[in-house]
Amino acid sequence: MTIDTLKKSQLMSKEISDLIISHEKVAHVQLQNPLDHALLILIKSGYTAIPVLDNDYKVRGQISKNEILDSILGLERLEIERLHDITVETVMNKKIPRLKTDATFLKALTTSINHPFICIEDEKAAFVGILTRRSILALVHRYFQ
Ligand code: 2BA
């Protein structure tokens, strides 16, 4: 095995724990929050999409600005007044990628091809934080240098 191949296999089998953005730093909303609150958090944080958590701090989905705006799209205008009456749970995307803290870097790299961020859970499925495409690419970039 060459040194390059060895380094590559070490990188790919490396665990992702060092790359995780901890839950305290992750903007999120809860299932029962109204959409006006979710939109406020999205606009204030600057992110396109953020995780949705339940009362037990478990990840249940993610919500994006586009999903919110799409849900209030009327025939001729955005029905802004409906934002307060719809909950995050009704509109969120439930099919989201998740990984455990001990997942390999290769698994995270593969998942990040189609997803800008991945929710990370512990063994009891509690939310630990997120892994962003940016942190994954930064590590790949360091490797190629
Ligand atoms: P987006 O919000 O679509 O952001 C795409 C990229 O734009 C981010 O890539 C980052 O490079 C940059 N960016 C956007 N808003 C930023 C901000 N307020 N501060 C700094 N950089 C910003 P990634 O860093 O790879 O993040 C991928 C996705 O992960 C983001 O997509 C967002 O949906 C989510 N995300 C990242 N950090 C988050 C956090 N602290 N809380 C909640 N969601 C986060």
Tab-separated table of C-alpha atoms and ligand atoms in Angstrom:
chain	number	residue	atom	x	y	z
A	1	MET	CA	0.000	0.000	0.000
A	2	THR	CA	1.432	3.435	-0.945
A	3	ILE	CA	1.538	6.297	1.588
A	4	ASP	CA	-1.116	8.150	-0.437
A	5	THR	CA	-3.505	5.181	-0.397
A	6	LEU	CA	-2.898	4.721	3.323
A	7	LYS	CA	-3.620	8.424	4.026
A	8	LYS	CA	-6.761	8.237	1.886
A	9	SER	CA	-8.125	5.166	3.665
A	10	GLN	CA	-7.339	6.783	7.056
A	11	LEU	CA	-9.266	9.911	6.043
A	12	MET	CA	-12.264	7.953	4.769
A	13	SER	CA	-12.529	5.751	7.845
A	14	LYS	CA	-11.985	8.683	10.247
A	15	GLU	CA	-14.940	9.418	12.566
A	16	ILE	CA	-16.865	12.657	12.066
A	17	SER	CA	-17.033	13.772	15.707
A	18	ASP	CA	-14.366	16.519	15.336
A	19	LEU	CA	-16.311	18.169	12.511
A	20	ILE	CA	-19.691	18.498	14.201
A	21	ILE	CA	-21.148	21.976	14.866
A	22	SER	CA	-22.503	21.560	18.377
A	23	HIS	CA	-26.283	21.864	18.966
A	24	GLU	CA	-25.883	25.074	21.045
A	25	LYS	CA	-24.618	26.828	17.914
A	26	VAL	CA	-27.269	25.462	15.564
A	27	ALA	CA	-30.305	27.629	14.795
A	28	HIS	CA	-33.429	25.464	15.074
A	29	VAL	CA	-37.202	25.551	15.559
A	30	GLN	CA	-39.704	23.242	17.231
A	31	LEU	CA	-42.606	21.263	15.811
A	32	GLN	CA	-45.370	23.426	17.261
A	33	ASN	CA	-43.809	26.799	16.406
A	34	PRO	CA	-45.901	28.873	13.980
A	35	LEU	CA	-44.412	29.609	10.571
A	36	ASP	CA	-43.955	33.315	11.312
A	37	HIS	CA	-41.549	32.376	14.120
A	38	ALA	CA	-39.681	29.918	11.860
A	39	LEU	CA	-39.361	32.536	9.123
A	40	LEU	CA	-37.989	35.018	11.649
A	41	ILE	CA	-35.312	32.540	12.795
A	42	LEU	CA	-34.396	31.691	9.188
A	43	ILE	CA	-34.119	35.343	8.177
A	44	LYS	CA	-32.193	36.373	11.320
A	45	SER	CA	-29.739	33.447	11.070
A	46	GLY	CA	-29.272	33.865	7.332
A	47	TYR	CA	-29.647	30.113	6.659
A	48	THR	CA	-31.794	28.601	3.921
A	49	ALA	CA	-32.898	25.629	6.026
A	50	ILE	CA	-32.582	24.604	9.692
A	51	PRO	CA	-33.405	21.511	11.797
A	52	VAL	CA	-36.779	20.973	13.500
A	53	LEU	CA	-36.670	19.408	16.982
A	54	ASP	CA	-39.341	17.989	19.286
A	55	ASN	CA	-39.684	18.569	23.041
A	56	ASP	CA	-37.261	15.697	23.759
A	57	TYR	CA	-34.587	17.357	21.634
A	58	LYS	CA	-34.915	14.783	18.877
A	59	VAL	CA	-34.666	15.735	15.223
A	60	ARG	CA	-37.978	15.410	13.389
A	61	GLY	CA	-37.219	17.194	10.124
A	62	GLN	CA	-35.965	20.409	8.603
A	63	ILE	CA	-37.670	23.536	7.365
A	64	SER	CA	-36.630	25.957	4.650
A	65	LYS	CA	-37.655	29.454	3.576
A	66	ASN	CA	-38.935	27.962	0.336
A	67	GLU	CA	-41.241	25.454	2.063
A	68	ILE	CA	-42.699	28.263	4.180
A	69	LEU	CA	-43.301	30.597	1.253
A	70	ASP	CA	-44.720	27.767	-0.847
A	71	SER	CA	-47.235	26.901	1.904
A	72	ILE	CA	-48.742	30.404	1.843
A	73	LEU	CA	-48.737	30.830	-1.904
A	74	GLY	CA	-52.271	31.760	-2.946
A	75	LEU	CA	-53.582	32.108	-6.477
A	76	GLU	CA	-52.461	35.696	-6.880
A	77	ARG	CA	-50.361	36.585	-3.849
A	78	LEU	CA	-48.501	35.354	-0.784
A	79	GLU	CA	-51.091	35.046	2.003
A	80	ILE	CA	-48.797	36.367	4.737
A	81	GLU	CA	-51.632	36.538	7.284
A	82	ARG	CA	-51.722	32.700	7.329
A	83	LEU	CA	-48.155	32.436	8.641
A	84	HIS	CA	-49.282	32.576	12.267
A	85	ASP	CA	-51.911	29.826	11.878
A	86	ILE	CA	-49.741	27.107	10.335
A	87	THR	CA	-47.269	25.092	12.420
A	88	VAL	CA	-43.779	24.044	11.406
A	89	GLU	CA	-44.811	20.386	11.705
A	90	THR	CA	-47.356	20.732	8.880
A	91	VAL	CA	-44.882	22.090	6.376
A	92	MET	CA	-41.469	20.652	7.285
A	93	ASN	CA	-39.555	18.086	5.268
A	94	LYS	CA	-39.461	14.829	7.230
A	95	LYS	CA	-37.146	12.942	4.904
A	96	ILE	CA	-33.796	14.192	6.093
A	97	PRO	CA	-30.396	12.585	6.348
A	98	ARG	CA	-29.100	11.670	9.825
A	99	LEU	CA	-25.931	10.046	11.047
A	100	LYS	CA	-24.653	8.810	14.399
A	101	THR	CA	-21.615	10.460	15.995
A	102	ASP	CA	-19.438	7.444	15.178
A	103	ALA	CA	-20.259	7.455	11.430
A	104	THR	CA	-17.277	7.438	9.079
A	105	PHE	CA	-16.106	10.412	7.060
A	106	LEU	CA	-16.797	8.462	3.844
A	107	LYS	CA	-20.459	8.057	4.821
A	108	ALA	CA	-20.718	11.795	5.591
A	109	LEU	CA	-18.991	12.747	2.342
A	110	THR	CA	-21.380	10.552	0.334
A	111	THR	CA	-24.446	11.958	2.136
A	112	SER	CA	-23.300	15.555	1.676
A	113	ILE	CA	-23.411	15.215	-2.126
A	114	ASN	CA	-27.191	15.684	-1.998
A	115	HIS	CA	-27.604	17.504	1.318
A	116	PRO	CA	-26.063	20.815	2.468
A	117	PHE	CA	-26.140	19.619	6.101
A	118	ILE	CA	-26.608	16.366	7.997
A	119	CYS	CA	-28.176	16.070	11.458
A	120	ILE	CA	-26.058	14.107	13.919
A	121	GLU	CA	-27.629	12.042	16.706
A	122	ASP	CA	-26.293	10.143	19.706
A	123	GLU	CA	-27.092	6.497	20.478
A	124	LYS	CA	-30.396	7.561	22.099
A	125	ALA	CA	-31.334	9.551	18.974
A	126	ALA	CA	-30.910	12.898	20.779
A	127	PHE	CA	-29.721	15.806	18.625
A	128	VAL	CA	-25.974	16.385	18.917
A	129	GLY	CA	-25.430	18.948	16.163
A	130	ILE	CA	-24.963	19.195	12.411
A	131	LEU	CA	-22.288	18.420	9.891
A	132	THR	CA	-22.142	20.958	7.086
A	133	ARG	CA	-20.958	20.489	3.521
A	134	ARG	CA	-18.493	23.297	4.225
A	135	SER	CA	-16.695	21.406	7.038
A	136	ILE	CA	-16.607	18.219	4.956
A	137	LEU	CA	-15.149	20.034	1.927
A	138	ALA	CA	-12.632	21.872	4.138
A	139	LEU	CA	-11.239	18.543	5.339
A	140	VAL	CA	-11.078	17.115	1.800
A	141	HIS	CA	-9.310	20.318	0.698
A	142	ARG	CA	-6.734	19.981	3.519
A	143	TYR	CA	-6.119	16.371	2.437
A	144	PHE	CA	-5.485	17.335	-1.208
A	145	GLN	CA	-3.045	20.057	-0.196
B	1	2BA	P1	-27.340	27.508	3.502
B	1	2BA	O1	-28.059	28.350	4.488
B	1	2BA	O2	-27.949	27.397	2.149
B	1	2BA	O3	-25.889	28.092	3.377
B	1	2BA	C1	-25.031	27.724	2.304
B	1	2BA	C2	-23.641	28.172	2.622
B	1	2BA	O4	-23.613	29.606	2.702
B	1	2BA	C3	-23.175	27.665	3.990
B	1	2BA	O5	-22.630	26.374	3.815
B	1	2BA	C4	-22.134	28.717	4.357
B	1	2BA	O6	-20.934	28.479	3.657
B	1	2BA	C5	-22.753	29.993	3.804
B	1	2BA	N1	-23.606	30.651	4.832
B	1	2BA	C6	-24.937	30.812	4.753
B	1	2BA	N2	-25.410	31.489	5.823
B	1	2BA	C7	-24.347	31.748	6.624
B	1	2BA	C8	-24.194	32.408	7.906
B	1	2BA	N3	-25.232	32.950	8.592
B	1	2BA	N4	-22.934	32.456	8.435
B	1	2BA	C9	-21.889	31.915	7.761
B	1	2BA	N5	-21.979	31.282	6.546
B	1	2BA	C10	-23.196	31.208	5.989
B	1	2BA	P2	-22.400	25.420	5.035
B	1	2BA	O7	-21.658	26.108	6.137
B	1	2BA	O8	-21.805	24.163	4.471
B	1	2BA	O9	-23.865	25.088	5.585
B	1	2BA	C11	-24.717	24.214	4.896
B	1	2BA	C12	-26.120	24.347	5.400
B	1	2BA	O10	-26.187	23.958	6.761
B	1	2BA	C13	-26.658	25.776	5.365
B	1	2BA	O11	-27.159	26.019	4.055
B	1	2BA	C14	-27.736	25.714	6.434
B	1	2BA	O12	-28.923	25.139	5.912
B	1	2BA	C15	-27.157	24.726	7.452
B	1	2BA	N6	-26.451	25.381	8.573
B	1	2BA	C16	-25.141	25.688	8.634
B	1	2BA	N7	-24.804	26.216	9.837
B	1	2BA	C17	-25.946	26.253	10.562
B	1	2BA	C18	-26.274	26.696	11.898
B	1	2BA	N8	-25.350	27.222	12.745
B	1	2BA	N9	-27.562	26.606	12.299
B	1	2BA	C19	-28.512	26.074	11.466
B	1	2BA	N10	-28.261	25.630	10.219
B	1	2BA	C20	-26.999	25.717	9.751
